[in-house]
Structures are given as structure tokens and as C-alpha cells.
PDB file of C-alpha atoms in Angstrom:
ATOM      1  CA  UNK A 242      35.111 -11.376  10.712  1.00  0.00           C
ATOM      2  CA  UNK A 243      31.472 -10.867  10.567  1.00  0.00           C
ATOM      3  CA  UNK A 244      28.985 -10.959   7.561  1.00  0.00           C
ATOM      4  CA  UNK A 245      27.206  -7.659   7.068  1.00  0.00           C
ATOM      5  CA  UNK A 246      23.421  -8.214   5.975  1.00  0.00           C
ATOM      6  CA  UNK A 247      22.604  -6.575   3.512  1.00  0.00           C
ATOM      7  CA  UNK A 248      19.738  -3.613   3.045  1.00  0.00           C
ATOM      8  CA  UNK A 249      17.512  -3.529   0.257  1.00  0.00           C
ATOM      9  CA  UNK A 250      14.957  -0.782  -0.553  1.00  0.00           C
ATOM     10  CA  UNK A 251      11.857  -0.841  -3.137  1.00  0.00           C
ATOM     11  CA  UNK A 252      14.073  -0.307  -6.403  1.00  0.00           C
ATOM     12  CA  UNK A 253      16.636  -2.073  -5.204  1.00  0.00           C
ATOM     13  CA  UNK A 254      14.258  -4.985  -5.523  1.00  0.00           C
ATOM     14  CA  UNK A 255      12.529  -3.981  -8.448  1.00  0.00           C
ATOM     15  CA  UNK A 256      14.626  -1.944 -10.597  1.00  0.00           C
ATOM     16  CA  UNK A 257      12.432  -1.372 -13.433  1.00  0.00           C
ATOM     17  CA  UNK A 258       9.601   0.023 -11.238  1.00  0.00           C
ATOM     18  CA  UNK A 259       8.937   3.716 -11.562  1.00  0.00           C
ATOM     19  CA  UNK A 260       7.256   3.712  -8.427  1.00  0.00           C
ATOM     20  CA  UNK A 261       9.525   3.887  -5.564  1.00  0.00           C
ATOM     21  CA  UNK A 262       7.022   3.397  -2.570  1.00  0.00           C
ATOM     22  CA  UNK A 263       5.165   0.698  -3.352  1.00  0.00           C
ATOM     23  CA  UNK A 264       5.137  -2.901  -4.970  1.00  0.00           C
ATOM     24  CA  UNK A 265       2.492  -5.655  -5.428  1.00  0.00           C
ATOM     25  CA  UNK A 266       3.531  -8.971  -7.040  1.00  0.00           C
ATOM     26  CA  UNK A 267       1.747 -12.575  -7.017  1.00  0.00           C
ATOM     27  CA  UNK A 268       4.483 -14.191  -4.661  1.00  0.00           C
ATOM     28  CA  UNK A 269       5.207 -16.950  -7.003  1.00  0.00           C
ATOM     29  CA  UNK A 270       6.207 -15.000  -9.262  1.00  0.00           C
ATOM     30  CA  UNK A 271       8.276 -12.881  -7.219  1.00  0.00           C
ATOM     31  CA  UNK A 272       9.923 -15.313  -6.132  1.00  0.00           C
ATOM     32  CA  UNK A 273      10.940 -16.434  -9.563  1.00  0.00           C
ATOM     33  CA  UNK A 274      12.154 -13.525  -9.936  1.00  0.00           C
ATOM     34  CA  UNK A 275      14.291 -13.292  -6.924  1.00  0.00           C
ATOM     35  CA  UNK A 276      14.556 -15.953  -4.988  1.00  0.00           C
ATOM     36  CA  UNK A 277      18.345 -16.534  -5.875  1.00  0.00           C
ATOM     37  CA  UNK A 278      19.216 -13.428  -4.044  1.00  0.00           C
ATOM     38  CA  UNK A 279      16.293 -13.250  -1.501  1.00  0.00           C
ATOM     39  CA  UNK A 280      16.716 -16.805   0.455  1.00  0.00           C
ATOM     40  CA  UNK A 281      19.786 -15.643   2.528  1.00  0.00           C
ATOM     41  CA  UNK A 282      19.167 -13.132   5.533  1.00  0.00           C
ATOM     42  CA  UNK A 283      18.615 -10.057   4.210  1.00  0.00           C
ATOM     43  CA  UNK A 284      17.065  -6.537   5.880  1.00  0.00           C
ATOM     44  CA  UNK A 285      14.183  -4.128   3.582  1.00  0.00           C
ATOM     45  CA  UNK A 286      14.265  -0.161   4.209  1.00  0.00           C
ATOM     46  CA  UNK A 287      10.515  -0.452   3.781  1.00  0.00           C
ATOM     47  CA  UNK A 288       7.182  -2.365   4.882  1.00  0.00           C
ATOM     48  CA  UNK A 289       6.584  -5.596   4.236  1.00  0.00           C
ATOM     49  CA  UNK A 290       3.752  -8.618   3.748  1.00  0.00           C
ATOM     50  CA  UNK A 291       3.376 -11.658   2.361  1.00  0.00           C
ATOM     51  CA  UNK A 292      -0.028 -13.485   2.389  1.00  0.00           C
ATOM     52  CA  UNK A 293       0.949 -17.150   1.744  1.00  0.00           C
ATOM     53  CA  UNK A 294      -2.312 -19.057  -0.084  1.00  0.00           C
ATOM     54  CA  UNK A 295      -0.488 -22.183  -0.374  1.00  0.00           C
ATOM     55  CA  UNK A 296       2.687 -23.627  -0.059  1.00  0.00           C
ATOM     56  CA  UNK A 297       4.879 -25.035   3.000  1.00  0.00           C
ATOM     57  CA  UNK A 298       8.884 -23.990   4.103  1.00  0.00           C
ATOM     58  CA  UNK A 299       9.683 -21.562   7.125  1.00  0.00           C
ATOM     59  CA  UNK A 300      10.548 -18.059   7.171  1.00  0.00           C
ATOM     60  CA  UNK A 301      12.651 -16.676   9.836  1.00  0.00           C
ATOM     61  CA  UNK A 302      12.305 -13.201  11.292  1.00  0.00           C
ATOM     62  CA  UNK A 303      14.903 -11.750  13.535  1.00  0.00           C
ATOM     63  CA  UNK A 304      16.073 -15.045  14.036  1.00  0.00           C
ATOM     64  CA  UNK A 305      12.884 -16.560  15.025  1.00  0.00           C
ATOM     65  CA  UNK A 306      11.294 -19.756  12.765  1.00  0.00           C
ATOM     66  CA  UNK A 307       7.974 -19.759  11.565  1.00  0.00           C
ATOM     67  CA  UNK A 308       6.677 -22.347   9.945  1.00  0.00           C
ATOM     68  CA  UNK A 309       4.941 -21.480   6.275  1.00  0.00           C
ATOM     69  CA  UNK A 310       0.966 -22.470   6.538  1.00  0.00           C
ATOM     70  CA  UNK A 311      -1.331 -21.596   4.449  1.00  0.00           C
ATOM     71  CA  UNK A 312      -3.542 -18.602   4.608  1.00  0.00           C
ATOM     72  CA  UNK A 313      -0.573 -17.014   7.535  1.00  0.00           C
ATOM     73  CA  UNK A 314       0.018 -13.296   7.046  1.00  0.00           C
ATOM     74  CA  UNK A 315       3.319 -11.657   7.711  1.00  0.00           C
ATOM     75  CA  UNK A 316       4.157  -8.110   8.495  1.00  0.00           C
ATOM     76  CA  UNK A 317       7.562  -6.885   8.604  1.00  0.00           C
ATOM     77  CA  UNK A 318       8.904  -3.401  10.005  1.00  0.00           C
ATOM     78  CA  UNK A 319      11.569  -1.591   7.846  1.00  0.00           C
ATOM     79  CA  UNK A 320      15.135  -3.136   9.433  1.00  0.00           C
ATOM     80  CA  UNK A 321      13.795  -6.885  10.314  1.00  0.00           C
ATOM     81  CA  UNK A 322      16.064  -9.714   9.222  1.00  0.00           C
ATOM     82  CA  UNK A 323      14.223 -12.145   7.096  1.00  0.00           C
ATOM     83  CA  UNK A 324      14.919 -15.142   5.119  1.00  0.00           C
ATOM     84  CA  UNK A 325      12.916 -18.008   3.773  1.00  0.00           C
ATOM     85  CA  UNK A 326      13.671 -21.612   3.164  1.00  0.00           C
ATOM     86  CA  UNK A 327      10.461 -23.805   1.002  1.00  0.00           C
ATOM     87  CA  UNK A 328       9.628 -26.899   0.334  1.00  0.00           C
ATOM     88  CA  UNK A 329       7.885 -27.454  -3.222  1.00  0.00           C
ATOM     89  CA  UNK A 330       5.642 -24.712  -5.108  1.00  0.00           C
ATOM     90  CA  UNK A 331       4.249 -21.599  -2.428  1.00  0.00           C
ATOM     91  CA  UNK A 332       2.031 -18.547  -3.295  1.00  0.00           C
ATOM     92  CA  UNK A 333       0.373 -15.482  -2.305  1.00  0.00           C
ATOM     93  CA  UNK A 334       0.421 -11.848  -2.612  1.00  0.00           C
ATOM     94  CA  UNK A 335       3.607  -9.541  -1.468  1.00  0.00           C
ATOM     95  CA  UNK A 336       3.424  -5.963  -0.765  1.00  0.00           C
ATOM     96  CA  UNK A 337       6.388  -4.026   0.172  1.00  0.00           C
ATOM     97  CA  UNK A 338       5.785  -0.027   1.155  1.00  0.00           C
ATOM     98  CA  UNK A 339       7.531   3.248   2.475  1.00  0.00           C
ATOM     99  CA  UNK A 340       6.263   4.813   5.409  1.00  0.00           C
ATOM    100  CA  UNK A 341       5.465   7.933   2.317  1.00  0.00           C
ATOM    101  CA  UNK A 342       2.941   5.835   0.981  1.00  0.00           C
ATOM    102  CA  UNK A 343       1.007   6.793   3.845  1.00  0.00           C
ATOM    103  CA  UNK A 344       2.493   9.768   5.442  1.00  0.00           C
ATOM    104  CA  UNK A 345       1.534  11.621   2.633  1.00  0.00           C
ATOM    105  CA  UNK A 346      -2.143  10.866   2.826  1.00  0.00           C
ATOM    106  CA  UNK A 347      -2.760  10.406   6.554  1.00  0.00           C
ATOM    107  CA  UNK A 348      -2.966  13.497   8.784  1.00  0.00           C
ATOM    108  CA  UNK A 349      -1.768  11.325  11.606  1.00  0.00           C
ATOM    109  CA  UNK A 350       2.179  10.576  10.272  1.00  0.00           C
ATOM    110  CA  UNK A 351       2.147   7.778  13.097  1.00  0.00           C
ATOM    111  CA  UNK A 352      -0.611   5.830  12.350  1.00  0.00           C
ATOM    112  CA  UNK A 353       0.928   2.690  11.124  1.00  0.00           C
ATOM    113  CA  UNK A 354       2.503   2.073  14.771  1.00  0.00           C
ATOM    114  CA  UNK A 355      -0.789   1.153  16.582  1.00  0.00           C
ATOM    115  CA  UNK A 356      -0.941  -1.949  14.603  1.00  0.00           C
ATOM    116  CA  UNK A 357       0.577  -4.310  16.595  1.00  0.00           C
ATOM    117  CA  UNK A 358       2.057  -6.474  13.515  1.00  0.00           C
ATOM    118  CA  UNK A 359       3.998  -3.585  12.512  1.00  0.00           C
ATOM    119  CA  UNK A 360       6.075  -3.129  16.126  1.00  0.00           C
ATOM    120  CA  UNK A 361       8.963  -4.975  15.320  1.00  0.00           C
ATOM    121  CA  UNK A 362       8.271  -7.954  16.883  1.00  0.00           C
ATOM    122  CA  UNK A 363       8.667 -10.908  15.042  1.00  0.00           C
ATOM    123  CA  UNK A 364       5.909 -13.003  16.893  1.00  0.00           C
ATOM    124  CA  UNK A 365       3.350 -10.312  16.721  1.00  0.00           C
ATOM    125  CA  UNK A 366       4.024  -9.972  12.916  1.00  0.00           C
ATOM    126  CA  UNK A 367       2.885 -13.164  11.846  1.00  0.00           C
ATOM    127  CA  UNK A 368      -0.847 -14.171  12.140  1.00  0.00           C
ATOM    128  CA  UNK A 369      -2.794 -17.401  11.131  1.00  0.00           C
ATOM    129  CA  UNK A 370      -5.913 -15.598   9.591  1.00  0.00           C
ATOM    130  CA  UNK A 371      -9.338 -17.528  10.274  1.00  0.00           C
ATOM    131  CA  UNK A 372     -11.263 -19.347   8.018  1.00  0.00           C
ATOM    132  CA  UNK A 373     -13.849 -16.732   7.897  1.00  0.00           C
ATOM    133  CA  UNK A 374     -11.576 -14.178   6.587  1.00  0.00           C
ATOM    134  CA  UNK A 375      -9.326 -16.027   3.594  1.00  0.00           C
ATOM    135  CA  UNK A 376     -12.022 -15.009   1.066  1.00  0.00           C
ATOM    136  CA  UNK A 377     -12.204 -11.361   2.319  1.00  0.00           C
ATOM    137  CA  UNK A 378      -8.291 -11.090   2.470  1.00  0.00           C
ATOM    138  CA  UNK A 379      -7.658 -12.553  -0.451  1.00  0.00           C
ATOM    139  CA  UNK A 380     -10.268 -10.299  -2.232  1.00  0.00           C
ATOM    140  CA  UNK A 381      -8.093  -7.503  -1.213  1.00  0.00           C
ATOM    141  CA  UNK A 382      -5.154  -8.531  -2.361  1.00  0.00           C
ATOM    142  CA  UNK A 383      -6.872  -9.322  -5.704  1.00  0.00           C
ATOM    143  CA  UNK A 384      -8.622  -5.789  -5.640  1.00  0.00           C
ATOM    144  CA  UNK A 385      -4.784  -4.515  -4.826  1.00  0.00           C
ATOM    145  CA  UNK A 386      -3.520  -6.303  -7.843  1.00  0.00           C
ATOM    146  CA  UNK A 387      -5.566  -4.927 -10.355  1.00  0.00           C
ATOM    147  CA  UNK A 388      -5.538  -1.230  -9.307  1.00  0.00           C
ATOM    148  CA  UNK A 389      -1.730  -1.932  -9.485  1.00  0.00           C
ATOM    149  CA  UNK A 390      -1.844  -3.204 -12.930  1.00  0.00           C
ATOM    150  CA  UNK A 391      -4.369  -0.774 -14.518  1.00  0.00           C
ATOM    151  CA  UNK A 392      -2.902   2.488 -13.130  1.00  0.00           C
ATOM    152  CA  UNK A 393      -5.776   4.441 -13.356  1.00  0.00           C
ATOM    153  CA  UNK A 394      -6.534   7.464 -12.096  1.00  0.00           C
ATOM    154  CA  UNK A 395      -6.339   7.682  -7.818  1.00  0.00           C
ATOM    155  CA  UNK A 396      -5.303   3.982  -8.166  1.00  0.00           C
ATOM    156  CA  UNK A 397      -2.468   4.424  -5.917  1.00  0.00           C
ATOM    157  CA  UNK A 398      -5.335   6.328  -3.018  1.00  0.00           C
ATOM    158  CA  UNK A 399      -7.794   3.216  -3.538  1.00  0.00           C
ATOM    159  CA  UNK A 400      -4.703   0.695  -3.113  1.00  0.00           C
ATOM    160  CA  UNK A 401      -3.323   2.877   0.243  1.00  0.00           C
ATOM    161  CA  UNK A 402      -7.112   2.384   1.227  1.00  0.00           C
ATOM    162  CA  UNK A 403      -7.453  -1.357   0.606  1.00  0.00           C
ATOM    163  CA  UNK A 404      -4.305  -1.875   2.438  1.00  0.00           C
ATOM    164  CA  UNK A 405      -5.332   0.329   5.325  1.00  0.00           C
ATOM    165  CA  UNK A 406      -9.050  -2.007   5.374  1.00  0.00           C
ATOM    166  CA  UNK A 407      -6.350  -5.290   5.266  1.00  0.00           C
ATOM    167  CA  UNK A 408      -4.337  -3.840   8.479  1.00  0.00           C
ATOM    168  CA  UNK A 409      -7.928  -3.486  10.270  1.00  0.00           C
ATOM    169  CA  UNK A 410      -9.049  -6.521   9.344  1.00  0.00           C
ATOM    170  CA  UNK A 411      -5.873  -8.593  10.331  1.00  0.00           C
ATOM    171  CA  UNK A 412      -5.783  -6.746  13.900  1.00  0.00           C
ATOM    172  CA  UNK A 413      -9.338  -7.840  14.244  1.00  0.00           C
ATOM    173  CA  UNK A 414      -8.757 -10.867  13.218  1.00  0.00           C
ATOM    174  CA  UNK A 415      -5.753 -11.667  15.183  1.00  0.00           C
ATOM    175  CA  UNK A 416      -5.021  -9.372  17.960  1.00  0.00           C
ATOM    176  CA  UNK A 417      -5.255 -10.197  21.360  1.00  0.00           C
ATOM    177  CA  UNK A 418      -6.402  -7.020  22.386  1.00  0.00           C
TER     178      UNK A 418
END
């Protein structure tokens, strides 16, 4: 008899989020928050990235091992099987999204694809970032964070615009185009 694995999507995650297409957490504390029911293989209906700033473990997509290093960006197309498996305290920044979050704004529905990260394969979804770029990513995330928190006015258009400058930035960074 095989295990199903289960699906989660944006609320399912975060149920007391009004927003439905997009989350931005600290990843410590997200994973206070959900670790219990996160660790064991599980598939997301949405986009998703974790910037790890410290901490060590693996995290396995699609079956595949990676170790956890610091300053290592994943990306994670909606239907990937993930889990993760640490040793001691880890952070960074998570950010899950629906393809709406930018389908809405973008004339070109498809843009997403021609990152490479974002293609479904595991190995080309995970990228050591270069020391020349941890301040600058970081920054992002930070910039990310706050626009989250204060909810201002065209908050969620400057945070759809950071991410789009992180997604350039990490191809640069670690394509091998």
C-alpha cells in the first residue's frame, strides 16, 4: 500500500493569512511554527524559496540530497517533493507564491519559466550564492519583509518587484548560461 504525499497550498500553511498568494516569514520562525508537520515529504501548489543565512541539515528535493550551507538559495516549482532534516538552530527568509502573484502584473503570463531555478529540476533549483552577493540578497529579503509587515499602499507591487530583482540576480549569479 503506498503513502500518498500530501499537497499543501498558501493557506493551508498559513491559515490565518488573508493573503492567499503570497507569504514571507524569517525561516526560524517558520519553522517553529511548522516544523512538526513540514519535516516529512510533502508537495506545495505554489512557488517556493528559502534563503538559508545560517544553519546546517539537508533538504531533499525530488528525492535528491542537498546539503544545508549557508548563504544556498532554493527554488522550488509548484508539485516538487521536499523535506528537510537539521542539525542545531538554521535561518533565513522563506517565500512561498502563486503563479497570480505575477500573472496578474506581468504582460508576459510565462515569464517565470525562463529562470532556470524554477524548471523543475531539483539540481538547477538550488544555488550557492557568492560572497559578493549575500549582502545584496539578503537586503532584499529584508526590504521584502518589511513591505510585508507594513502593508502599505502598492506594497504587494514593490514586493512582486523585489522578488523579480532577486530571480535576476540569482540567475546571474549562478547560471551557467
Amino acid at each position: 500500500m503506498s503513502k500518498r504525499i500530501p499537497v499543501y497550498d498558501i493557506c493551508t500553511i498559513d491559515q490565518r493569512s488573508a493573503q492567499k498568494d503570497l507569504l514571507i516569514e524569517r525561516f526560524d520562525s517558520y519553522l517553529e511554527k511548522h516544523y512538526q508537520s513540514l519535516h516529512r515529504p510533502h508537495r506545495h501548489s505554489f512557488y517556493h524559496l528559502v534563503l538559508f543565512t545560517k544553519g546546517r541539515g539537508t533538504h531533499t528535493i525530488d528525492f535528491r540530497k542537498f546539503n544545508v550551507k549557508p548563504y544556498q538559495i532554493y527554488f522550488m516549482a509548484p508539485g516538487q517533493v521536499h523535506s528537510w532534516h537539521f542539525e542545531g538552530k538554521v535561518d533565513g527568509y522563506i517565500v512561498h507564491f502563486n503563479e497570480a502573484l505575477f500573472s496578474s502584473f506581468l504582460q508576459n503570463s510565462h515569464y517565470l519559466v525562463q529562470f532556470d531555478f524554477f524548471n523543475g529540476n531539483a539540481e538547477e533549483g538550488v544555488c550557492q550564492l557568492p560572497l559578493l552577493a549575500h549582502e545584496q540578497v539578503t537586503n532584499i529579503f529584508e526590504s521584502m519583509l518589511s513591505e510585508k509587515q507594513e502593508e502599505k499602499e502598492h506594497s504587494e507591487d514593490l514586493i512582486r518587484l523585489r522578488l523579480l530583482e532577486l530571480f535576476i540576480l540569482v540567475e546571474r549569479s549562478c547560471s551557467s548560461k
